[in-house]
mmCIF file of C-alpha atoms in Angstrom:
data_model
loop_
_atom_site.group_PDB
_atom_site.id
_atom_site.type_symbol
_atom_site.label_atom_id
_atom_site.label_comp_id
_atom_site.label_asym_id
_atom_site.label_seq_id
_atom_site.Cartn_x
_atom_site.Cartn_y
_atom_site.Cartn_z
ATOM 1 C CA UNK A 1 -118.198 268.678 241.827
ATOM 2 C CA UNK A 2 -116.029 268.424 244.894
ATOM 3 C CA UNK A 3 -113.995 271.525 245.053
ATOM 4 C CA UNK A 4 -112.154 273.771 247.534
ATOM 5 C CA UNK A 5 -110.780 276.366 245.171
ATOM 6 C CA UNK A 6 -113.882 278.461 244.580
ATOM 7 C CA UNK A 7 -113.476 281.275 247.030
ATOM 8 C CA UNK A 8 -112.727 284.348 244.759
ATOM 9 C CA UNK A 9 -111.357 286.376 247.667
ATOM 10 C CA UNK A 10 -108.392 284.009 248.177
ATOM 11 C CA UNK A 11 -106.643 283.256 244.933
ATOM 12 C CA UNK A 12 -106.751 284.025 241.265
ATOM 13 C CA UNK A 13 -107.390 280.466 240.213
ATOM 14 C CA UNK A 14 -110.257 280.340 242.745
ATOM 15 C CA UNK A 15 -111.912 283.265 240.924
ATOM 16 C CA UNK A 16 -111.482 281.345 237.628
ATOM 17 C CA UNK A 17 -113.011 278.210 239.188
ATOM 18 C CA UNK A 18 -116.000 280.074 240.585
ATOM 19 C CA UNK A 19 -116.643 281.672 237.275
ATOM 20 C CA UNK A 20 -116.366 278.417 235.489
ATOM 21 C CA UNK A 21 -118.746 276.634 237.827
ATOM 22 C CA UNK A 22 -121.132 279.571 237.432
ATOM 23 C CA UNK A 23 -121.128 279.065 233.597
ATOM 24 C CA UNK A 24 -121.460 275.312 233.908
ATOM 25 C CA UNK A 25 -124.492 275.840 236.119
ATOM 26 C CA UNK A 26 -126.216 277.764 233.330
ATOM 27 C CA UNK A 27 -125.907 274.774 231.092
ATOM 28 C CA UNK A 28 -126.253 271.812 233.281
ATOM 29 C CA UNK A 29 -127.300 270.989 236.819
ATOM 30 C CA UNK A 30 -124.483 271.408 239.194
ATOM 31 C CA UNK A 31 -123.965 270.159 242.763
ATOM 32 C CA UNK A 32 -120.924 271.440 244.601
ATOM 33 C CA UNK A 33 -119.632 269.173 247.424
ATOM 34 C CA UNK A 34 -117.320 270.744 249.943
ATOM 35 C CA UNK A 35 -115.958 269.827 253.342
ATOM 36 C CA UNK A 36 -116.116 273.561 254.228
ATOM 37 C CA UNK A 37 -119.037 274.688 256.305
ATOM 38 C CA UNK A 38 -121.625 276.254 254.191
ATOM 39 C CA UNK A 39 -121.390 279.614 255.952
ATOM 40 C CA UNK A 40 -117.670 279.728 255.145
ATOM 41 C CA UNK A 41 -118.141 278.900 251.360
ATOM 42 C CA UNK A 42 -118.184 281.787 249.072
ATOM 43 C CA UNK A 43 -120.148 281.624 245.805
ATOM 44 C CA UNK A 44 -120.562 284.046 243.037
ATOM 45 C CA UNK A 45 -123.816 285.873 242.781
ATOM 46 C CA UNK A 46 -126.246 284.165 240.427
ATOM 47 C CA UNK A 47 -124.704 280.730 240.808
ATOM 48 C CA UNK A 48 -127.317 278.089 239.934
ATOM 49 C CA UNK A 49 -125.909 275.277 242.008
ATOM 50 C CA UNK A 50 -126.708 273.376 245.151
ATOM 51 C CA UNK A 51 -124.081 273.233 247.902
ATOM 52 C CA UNK A 52 -123.673 270.290 250.258
ATOM 53 C CA UNK A 53 -121.004 268.998 252.651
ATOM 54 C CA UNK A 54 -122.041 265.340 252.148
ATOM 55 C CA UNK A 55 -121.450 262.933 249.232
ATOM 56 C CA UNK A 56 -125.126 261.956 248.944
ATOM 57 C CA UNK A 57 -125.984 261.457 245.228
ATOM 58 C CA UNK A 58 -122.460 261.541 243.992
ATOM 59 C CA UNK A 59 -122.324 258.010 242.722
ATOM 60 C CA UNK A 60 -125.210 258.754 240.384
ATOM 61 C CA UNK A 61 -123.617 261.884 238.841
ATOM 62 C CA UNK A 62 -120.844 262.726 236.390
ATOM 63 C CA UNK A 63 -118.121 264.173 238.540
ATOM 64 C CA UNK A 64 -115.597 266.890 237.847
ATOM 65 C CA UNK A 65 -112.872 267.300 240.402
ATOM 66 C CA UNK A 66 -110.875 270.489 240.535
ATOM 67 C CA UNK A 67 -107.732 269.410 242.027
ATOM 68 C CA UNK A 68 -105.163 271.932 243.335
ATOM 69 C CA UNK A 69 -102.030 271.636 245.492
ATOM 70 C CA UNK A 70 -103.334 272.771 248.841
ATOM 71 C CA UNK A 71 -104.133 270.687 251.919
ATOM 72 C CA UNK A 72 -107.836 271.212 251.473
ATOM 73 C CA UNK A 73 -107.561 268.898 248.575
ATOM 74 C CA UNK A 74 -106.844 265.865 250.688
ATOM 75 C CA UNK A 75 -110.678 265.261 250.902
ATOM 76 C CA UNK A 76 -110.882 265.628 247.181
ATOM 77 C CA UNK A 77 -108.416 262.745 246.818
ATOM 78 C CA UNK A 78 -110.698 260.675 249.139
ATOM 79 C CA UNK A 79 -113.641 261.208 247.074
ATOM 80 C CA UNK A 80 -111.663 260.336 243.907
ATOM 81 C CA UNK A 81 -110.737 257.018 245.438
ATOM 82 C CA UNK A 82 -114.428 256.149 245.996
ATOM 83 C CA UNK A 83 -116.015 257.890 243.027
ATOM 84 C CA UNK A 84 -113.868 258.029 239.862
ATOM 85 C CA UNK A 85 -114.611 261.090 237.676
ATOM 86 C CA UNK A 86 -112.953 263.641 235.553
ATOM 87 C CA UNK A 87 -110.071 265.698 237.087
ATOM 88 C CA UNK A 88 -109.227 269.264 236.148
ATOM 89 C CA UNK A 89 -105.582 269.788 237.294
ATOM 90 C CA UNK A 90 -104.468 273.413 237.405
ATOM 91 C CA UNK A 91 -100.864 272.452 237.591
ATOM 92 C CA UNK A 92 -98.702 269.319 237.707
ATOM 93 C CA UNK A 93 -97.695 269.830 241.304
ATOM 94 C CA UNK A 94 -99.791 267.672 243.649
ATOM 95 C CA UNK A 95 -101.025 268.218 247.147
ATOM 96 C CA UNK A 96 -99.053 266.300 249.795
ATOM 97 C CA UNK A 97 -101.780 263.715 250.011
ATOM 98 C CA UNK A 98 -101.857 261.858 253.269
ATOM 99 C CA UNK A 99 -101.675 257.994 253.303
ATOM 100 C CA UNK A 100 -104.922 256.141 252.668
ATOM 101 C CA UNK A 101 -105.690 252.982 254.637
ATOM 102 C CA UNK A 102 -103.670 250.045 253.240
ATOM 103 C CA UNK A 103 -101.187 252.198 251.370
ATOM 104 C CA UNK A 104 -97.386 251.711 251.646
ATOM 105 C CA UNK A 105 -96.056 253.906 254.520
ATOM 106 C CA UNK A 106 -92.792 254.425 252.666
ATOM 107 C CA UNK A 107 -94.699 257.166 250.722
ATOM 108 C CA UNK A 108 -93.710 259.610 253.507
ATOM 109 C CA UNK A 109 -90.017 259.020 252.944
ATOM 110 C CA UNK A 110 -90.138 259.781 249.184
ATOM 111 C CA UNK A 111 -88.755 262.982 247.648
ATOM 112 C CA UNK A 112 -91.581 265.404 246.635
ATOM 113 C CA UNK A 113 -90.859 264.866 242.900
ATOM 114 C CA UNK A 114 -91.210 261.032 243.337
ATOM 115 C CA UNK A 115 -94.408 261.558 245.207
ATOM 116 C CA UNK A 116 -95.745 263.559 242.331
ATOM 117 C CA UNK A 117 -94.844 260.929 239.890
ATOM 118 C CA UNK A 118 -96.438 258.215 242.027
ATOM 119 C CA UNK A 119 -99.559 260.284 242.524
ATOM 120 C CA UNK A 120 -99.923 261.005 238.829
ATOM 121 C CA UNK A 121 -99.250 257.311 238.244
ATOM 122 C CA UNK A 122 -102.241 256.484 240.390
ATOM 123 C CA UNK A 123 -104.613 258.853 238.626
ATOM 124 C CA UNK A 124 -105.480 256.490 235.719
ATOM 125 C CA UNK A 125 -106.731 254.008 238.398
ATOM 126 C CA UNK A 126 -109.149 256.542 239.930
ATOM 127 C CA UNK A 127 -110.222 258.760 237.031
ATOM 128 C CA UNK A 128 -112.106 258.674 233.877
ATOM 129 C CA UNK A 129 -109.849 261.444 232.328
ATOM 130 C CA UNK A 130 -107.516 264.272 233.243
ATOM 131 C CA UNK A 131 -107.888 267.856 231.882
ATOM 132 C CA UNK A 132 -105.065 270.418 232.018
ATOM 133 C CA UNK A 133 -104.813 274.098 231.292
ATOM 134 C CA UNK A 134 -101.431 274.275 229.697
ATOM 135 C CA UNK A 135 -99.331 272.230 227.290
ATOM 136 C CA UNK A 136 -96.531 272.315 229.842
ATOM 137 C CA UNK A 137 -98.626 270.686 232.436
ATOM 138 C CA UNK A 138 -99.998 268.257 229.857
ATOM 139 C CA UNK A 139 -96.459 267.128 228.930
ATOM 140 C CA UNK A 140 -95.665 266.304 232.567
ATOM 141 C CA UNK A 141 -98.903 264.513 233.177
ATOM 142 C CA UNK A 142 -98.909 262.481 230.019
ATOM 143 C CA UNK A 143 -95.839 260.689 231.179
ATOM 144 C CA UNK A 144 -98.218 258.647 233.312
ATOM 145 C CA UNK A 145 -101.384 258.712 231.242
ATOM 146 C CA UNK A 146 -102.415 257.560 227.839
ATOM 147 C CA UNK A 147 -103.385 260.197 225.171
ATOM 148 C CA UNK A 148 -107.013 259.070 225.444
ATOM 149 C CA UNK A 149 -107.159 259.871 229.106
ATOM 150 C CA UNK A 150 -105.624 263.355 228.729
ATOM 151 C CA UNK A 151 -107.271 266.487 227.336
ATOM 152 C CA UNK A 152 -106.052 270.148 227.316
ATOM 153 C CA UNK A 153 -108.221 273.195 227.418
ATOM 154 C CA UNK A 154 -106.819 276.710 227.273
ATOM 155 C CA UNK A 155 -107.748 278.666 230.305
ATOM 156 C CA UNK A 156 -110.730 280.923 229.461
ATOM 157 C CA UNK A 157 -112.224 284.241 230.630
ATOM 158 C CA UNK A 158 -115.556 286.113 230.451
ATOM 159 C CA UNK A 159 -116.331 288.157 227.347
ATOM 160 C CA UNK A 160 -114.474 291.478 227.517
ATOM 161 C CA UNK A 161 -116.444 293.380 224.856
ATOM 162 C CA UNK A 162 -115.326 294.774 221.552
ATOM 163 C CA UNK A 163 -111.610 295.772 221.531
ATOM 164 C CA UNK A 164 -112.293 299.385 220.469
ATOM 165 C CA UNK A 165 -114.735 299.758 223.321
ATOM 166 C CA UNK A 166 -112.216 298.405 225.777
ATOM 167 C CA UNK A 167 -109.400 300.660 224.532
ATOM 168 C CA UNK A 168 -111.501 303.790 224.800
ATOM 169 C CA UNK A 169 -112.598 302.887 228.278
ATOM 170 C CA UNK A 170 -109.124 303.193 229.817
ATOM 171 C CA UNK A 171 -109.058 306.421 231.711
ATOM 172 C CA UNK A 172 -106.466 308.924 230.568
ATOM 173 C CA UNK A 173 -105.537 309.540 234.203
ATOM 174 C CA UNK A 174 -104.358 305.914 234.606
ATOM 175 C CA UNK A 175 -101.843 306.452 231.757
ATOM 176 C CA UNK A 176 -100.755 309.876 233.281
ATOM 177 C CA UNK A 177 -100.237 308.214 236.732
ATOM 178 C CA UNK A 178 -100.109 304.534 236.188
ATOM 179 C CA UNK A 179 -100.951 301.829 238.798
ATOM 180 C CA UNK A 180 -98.482 298.946 238.703
ATOM 181 C CA UNK A 181 -99.962 295.796 240.481
ATOM 182 C CA UNK A 182 -99.640 292.170 241.276
ATOM 183 C CA UNK A 183 -102.490 289.906 242.249
ATOM 184 C CA UNK A 184 -102.806 286.490 243.925
ATOM 185 C CA UNK A 185 -101.403 284.597 246.955
ATOM 186 C CA UNK A 186 -98.046 286.104 247.762
ATOM 187 C CA UNK A 187 -95.892 282.901 248.079
ATOM 188 C CA UNK A 188 -92.246 282.248 247.489
ATOM 189 C CA UNK A 189 -92.711 280.700 244.081
ATOM 190 C CA UNK A 190 -94.089 283.966 242.851
ATOM 191 C CA UNK A 191 -90.577 285.492 242.741
ATOM 192 C CA UNK A 192 -91.590 288.198 245.164
ATOM 193 C CA UNK A 193 -88.350 290.093 245.500
ATOM 194 C CA UNK A 194 -88.243 290.617 241.709
ATOM 195 C CA UNK A 195 -92.025 291.311 241.565
ATOM 196 C CA UNK A 196 -91.790 294.102 244.213
ATOM 197 C CA UNK A 197 -88.669 295.475 242.542
ATOM 198 C CA UNK A 198 -90.391 295.779 239.062
ATOM 199 C CA UNK A 199 -93.492 297.369 240.581
ATOM 200 C CA UNK A 200 -91.330 299.867 242.408
ATOM 201 C CA UNK A 201 -89.074 300.620 239.495
ATOM 202 C CA UNK A 202 -91.913 301.190 237.053
ATOM 203 C CA UNK A 203 -93.761 303.416 239.504
ATOM 204 C CA UNK A 204 -90.561 305.401 240.237
ATOM 205 C CA UNK A 205 -90.070 306.091 236.402
ATOM 206 C CA UNK A 206 -93.662 307.078 235.713
ATOM 207 C CA UNK A 207 -94.746 308.885 238.877
ATOM 208 C CA UNK A 208 -96.974 305.814 239.406
ATOM 209 C CA UNK A 209 -98.570 303.976 242.333
ATOM 210 C CA UNK A 210 -98.114 300.384 243.532
ATOM 211 C CA UNK A 211 -100.763 297.842 244.343
ATOM 212 C CA UNK A 212 -100.570 294.407 245.835
ATOM 213 C CA UNK A 213 -103.767 292.365 246.124
ATOM 214 C CA UNK A 214 -103.640 288.810 247.581
ATOM 215 C CA UNK A 215 -102.982 286.873 250.751
ATOM 216 C CA UNK A 216 -99.732 288.300 252.203
ATOM 217 C CA UNK A 217 -97.933 287.652 255.408
ATOM 218 C CA UNK A 218 -96.262 290.314 257.669
ATOM 219 C CA UNK A 219 -92.734 289.481 256.489
ATOM 220 C CA UNK A 220 -93.685 289.919 252.766
ATOM 221 C CA UNK A 221 -95.607 293.104 253.624
ATOM 222 C CA UNK A 222 -92.521 294.556 255.220
ATOM 223 C CA UNK A 223 -90.346 293.431 252.316
ATOM 224 C CA UNK A 224 -92.572 295.022 249.803
ATOM 225 C CA UNK A 225 -92.633 298.397 251.674
ATOM 226 C CA UNK A 226 -88.838 298.351 252.075
ATOM 227 C CA UNK A 227 -88.209 297.723 248.323
ATOM 228 C CA UNK A 228 -90.830 300.360 247.471
ATOM 229 C CA UNK A 229 -89.015 302.945 249.535
ATOM 230 C CA UNK A 230 -85.565 302.028 248.121
ATOM 231 C CA UNK A 231 -86.714 303.253 244.662
ATOM 232 C CA UNK A 232 -87.673 306.635 246.212
ATOM 233 C CA UNK A 233 -91.397 306.096 245.996
ATOM 234 C CA UNK A 234 -93.842 307.777 248.491
ATOM 235 C CA UNK A 235 -95.033 305.205 251.079
ATOM 236 C CA UNK A 236 -98.553 306.389 250.760
ATOM 237 C CA UNK A 237 -98.547 305.494 247.120
ATOM 238 C CA UNK A 238 -98.259 301.639 247.875
ATOM 239 C CA UNK A 239 -101.565 299.951 248.645
ATOM 240 C CA UNK A 240 -101.630 296.402 250.010
ATOM 241 C CA UNK A 241 -104.868 294.421 250.268
ATOM 242 C CA UNK A 242 -104.774 290.962 251.772
ATOM 243 C CA UNK A 243 -108.387 289.773 251.728
ATOM 244 C CA UNK A 244 -111.031 291.392 249.452
ATOM 245 C CA UNK A 245 -114.387 290.344 248.199
ATOM 246 C CA UNK A 246 -115.059 289.701 244.495
ATOM 247 C CA UNK A 247 -116.531 293.170 243.949
ATOM 248 C CA UNK A 248 -113.464 294.924 245.413
ATOM 249 C CA UNK A 249 -111.115 292.529 243.596
ATOM 250 C CA UNK A 250 -112.684 293.358 240.257
ATOM 251 C CA UNK A 251 -112.614 297.165 240.950
ATOM 252 C CA UNK A 252 -108.941 297.004 241.906
ATOM 253 C CA UNK A 253 -108.002 295.026 238.797
ATOM 254 C CA UNK A 254 -109.933 297.470 236.546
ATOM 255 C CA UNK A 255 -107.861 300.385 237.836
ATOM 256 C CA UNK A 256 -104.567 298.782 237.003
ATOM 257 C CA UNK A 257 -102.289 300.016 234.143
ATOM 258 C CA UNK A 258 -99.677 297.281 234.291
ATOM 259 C CA UNK A 259 -99.623 293.806 235.927
ATOM 260 C CA UNK A 260 -96.625 291.972 237.180
ATOM 261 C CA UNK A 261 -97.125 288.150 237.576
ATOM 262 C CA UNK A 262 -93.930 286.212 238.121
ATOM 263 C CA UNK A 263 -92.848 282.650 238.924
ATOM 264 C CA UNK A 264 -89.555 281.408 240.309
ATOM 265 C CA UNK A 265 -90.334 277.816 239.149
ATOM 266 C CA UNK A 266 -93.274 276.251 237.344
ATOM 267 C CA UNK A 267 -95.247 272.968 237.348
ATOM 268 C CA UNK A 268 -97.106 274.109 234.288
ATOM 269 C CA UNK A 269 -99.645 275.995 236.293
ATOM 270 C CA UNK A 270 -101.973 278.528 234.610
ATOM 271 C CA UNK A 271 -102.403 281.919 236.238
ATOM 272 C CA UNK A 272 -105.816 283.281 236.972
ATOM 273 C CA UNK A 273 -104.690 286.767 237.553
ATOM 274 C CA UNK A 274 -102.537 286.872 234.393
ATOM 275 C CA UNK A 275 -105.537 285.755 232.335
ATOM 276 C CA UNK A 276 -107.856 288.225 234.077
ATOM 277 C CA UNK A 277 -105.446 291.142 233.570
ATOM 278 C CA UNK A 278 -104.594 290.566 229.945
ATOM 279 C CA UNK A 279 -108.160 289.712 228.892
ATOM 280 C CA UNK A 280 -109.003 293.201 230.159
ATOM 281 C CA UNK A 281 -106.294 294.627 227.932
ATOM 282 C CA UNK A 282 -103.961 295.329 230.762
ATOM 283 C CA UNK A 283 -100.253 294.871 229.671
ATOM 284 C CA UNK A 284 -98.508 292.421 232.030
ATOM 285 C CA UNK A 285 -95.016 291.286 232.853
ATOM 286 C CA UNK A 286 -94.473 287.504 233.274
ATOM 287 C CA UNK A 287 -91.700 285.044 233.687
ATOM 288 C CA UNK A 288 -90.791 283.121 230.498
ATOM 289 C CA UNK A 289 -91.609 279.825 232.090
ATOM 290 C CA UNK A 290 -94.245 277.082 231.718
ATOM 291 C CA UNK A 291 -97.772 278.231 230.684
ATOM 292 C CA UNK A 292 -96.610 281.798 230.408
ATOM 293 C CA UNK A 293 -94.207 280.782 227.595
ATOM 294 C CA UNK A 294 -97.100 279.454 225.629
ATOM 295 C CA UNK A 295 -98.762 282.885 225.390
ATOM 296 C CA UNK A 296 -98.277 284.425 221.858
ATOM 297 C CA UNK A 297 -95.745 287.194 221.315
ATOM 298 C CA UNK A 298 -98.063 290.169 221.715
ATOM 299 C CA UNK A 299 -96.797 293.675 222.624
ATOM 300 C CA UNK A 300 -98.941 293.704 225.772
ATOM 301 C CA UNK A 301 -97.037 290.762 227.375
ATOM 302 C CA UNK A 302 -93.408 291.167 228.342
ATOM 303 C CA UNK A 303 -91.717 287.825 229.146
ATOM 304 C CA UNK A 304 -88.693 288.088 231.203
ATOM 305 C CA UNK A 305 -86.055 285.602 232.534
ATOM 306 C CA UNK A 306 -86.667 284.118 236.047
ATOM 307 C CA UNK A 307 -83.380 285.652 237.290
ATOM 308 C CA UNK A 308 -82.410 289.256 236.641
ATOM 309 C CA UNK A 309 -79.602 291.377 238.071
ATOM 310 C CA UNK A 310 -80.706 294.613 239.585
ATOM 311 C CA UNK A 311 -78.465 296.523 237.077
ATOM 312 C CA UNK A 312 -80.509 295.030 234.191
ATOM 313 C CA UNK A 313 -83.976 296.000 235.435
ATOM 314 C CA UNK A 314 -84.142 299.223 233.476
ATOM 315 C CA UNK A 315 -83.199 297.519 230.143
ATOM 316 C CA UNK A 316 -85.520 294.639 230.818
ATOM 317 C CA UNK A 317 -88.512 296.892 231.529
ATOM 318 C CA UNK A 318 -87.830 299.261 228.653
ATOM 319 C CA UNK A 319 -90.646 297.994 226.469
ATOM 320 C CA UNK A 320 -93.166 298.361 229.258
ATOM 321 C CA UNK A 321 -91.986 301.806 230.073
ATOM 322 C CA UNK A 322 -92.442 302.709 226.440
ATOM 323 C CA UNK A 323 -96.067 301.589 226.579
ATOM 324 C CA UNK A 324 -96.646 303.601 229.734
ATOM 325 C CA UNK A 325 -95.160 306.725 228.234
ATOM 326 C CA UNK A 326 -96.843 306.419 224.801
ATOM 327 C CA UNK A 327 -100.697 306.460 224.738
ATOM 328 C CA UNK A 328 -100.921 305.211 221.125
ATOM 329 C CA UNK A 329 -98.632 302.295 221.868
ATOM 330 C CA UNK A 330 -100.520 301.469 225.049
ATOM 331 C CA UNK A 331 -103.945 301.521 223.316
ATOM 332 C CA UNK A 332 -102.590 299.285 220.502
ATOM 333 C CA UNK A 333 -101.188 296.757 222.917
ATOM 334 C CA UNK A 334 -104.402 296.793 224.892
ATOM 335 C CA UNK A 335 -106.467 296.177 221.814
ATOM 336 C CA UNK A 336 -104.226 293.298 220.717
ATOM 337 C CA UNK A 337 -104.675 291.575 224.072
ATOM 338 C CA UNK A 338 -108.443 291.939 224.121
ATOM 339 C CA UNK A 339 -108.617 290.756 220.448
ATOM 340 C CA UNK A 340 -106.759 287.607 221.452
ATOM 341 C CA UNK A 341 -109.444 286.714 223.949
ATOM 342 C CA UNK A 342 -112.472 287.337 221.882
ATOM 343 C CA UNK A 343 -113.220 283.649 221.372
ATOM 344 C CA UNK A 344 -111.870 282.474 224.786
ATOM 345 C CA UNK A 345 -114.901 282.782 227.064
ATOM 346 C CA UNK A 346 -116.236 280.712 230.058
ATOM 347 C CA UNK A 347 -119.194 279.579 228.077
ATOM 348 C CA UNK A 348 -116.909 277.988 225.424
ATOM 349 C CA UNK A 349 -114.772 276.524 228.208
ATOM 350 C CA UNK A 350 -117.887 275.032 229.899
ATOM 351 C CA UNK A 351 -119.143 273.554 226.622
ATOM 352 C CA UNK A 352 -115.693 272.000 225.950
ATOM 353 C CA UNK A 353 -115.687 270.466 229.486
ATOM 354 C CA UNK A 354 -119.181 269.086 229.048
ATOM 355 C CA UNK A 355 -118.254 267.612 225.720
ATOM 356 C CA UNK A 356 -115.316 265.775 227.315
ATOM 357 C CA UNK A 357 -117.361 264.479 230.077
ATOM 358 C CA UNK A 358 -120.435 263.313 228.179
ATOM 359 C CA UNK A 359 -118.966 262.348 224.807
#
């Protein structure tokens, strides 16, 4: 199991990956291979797995590669070339894989989209099967793969309890003074201008607070604060966290009233924070693109266009404002979300993965 996306303090999908590995470790023996130093590698408490930075024993194991689009996945590609296994792709965008010995140097001169196509085209030669987390990503990947090589598993979450228990656990104070938040790596494809505008607008209309949790650079920190102020919000009511541990991350998310998880473009990627928010019954605003579009039409998920004029923000956000201002509507939307996830748990996801790998 070579992976570089299992540090929960860094990205939402990393939290998902770590939780999934934890569940797999309860069912089957798991060895995690990482080029990170062991002291830098963060694992969830209770994980029953061995950790190594070498590939000893890999050839004698069934291998699940978690392949993302960051530079740390270059070594994952090296392992895939030597030891074919099953590949779990979180989106259809590929890392800018460096040239391997003997490969055509014209690779570097290709457009990124063509690199992606060639990369996906090479997957059948170096994998036993490919697993995706959204139908959108599956549609992109299957252009290069046979149906037998491609499987899709909906992104899963931990059990969230009975819906009525979840709905009554939402503190009244959070509805009276909501916390509007976004989680995850604050990158350009997250449509940050619009994200910060929606957070600021909703807070200004509900006497709420703002929260940003995820890796964020100085430029975007300044941008978020500036937009927050333009809507007349108190500067002290905006909290920004770049790096937090798993316990802090979970506590922050549990305090949220509404999530905002947007995209400018999509490669079919699933969103860890979106799944974590909605599975806890937290209404969330998303962009009507890719995997987000596949989510059923529930009152707790507001799907919006990728481009919105500032004059239209109030009308676009009206359904979410209604939830925040009406306790009964909020509780109903929350229950509907938790209900949706009742059978979508990590243990089921782990079982599905193992069935694919060993069938």
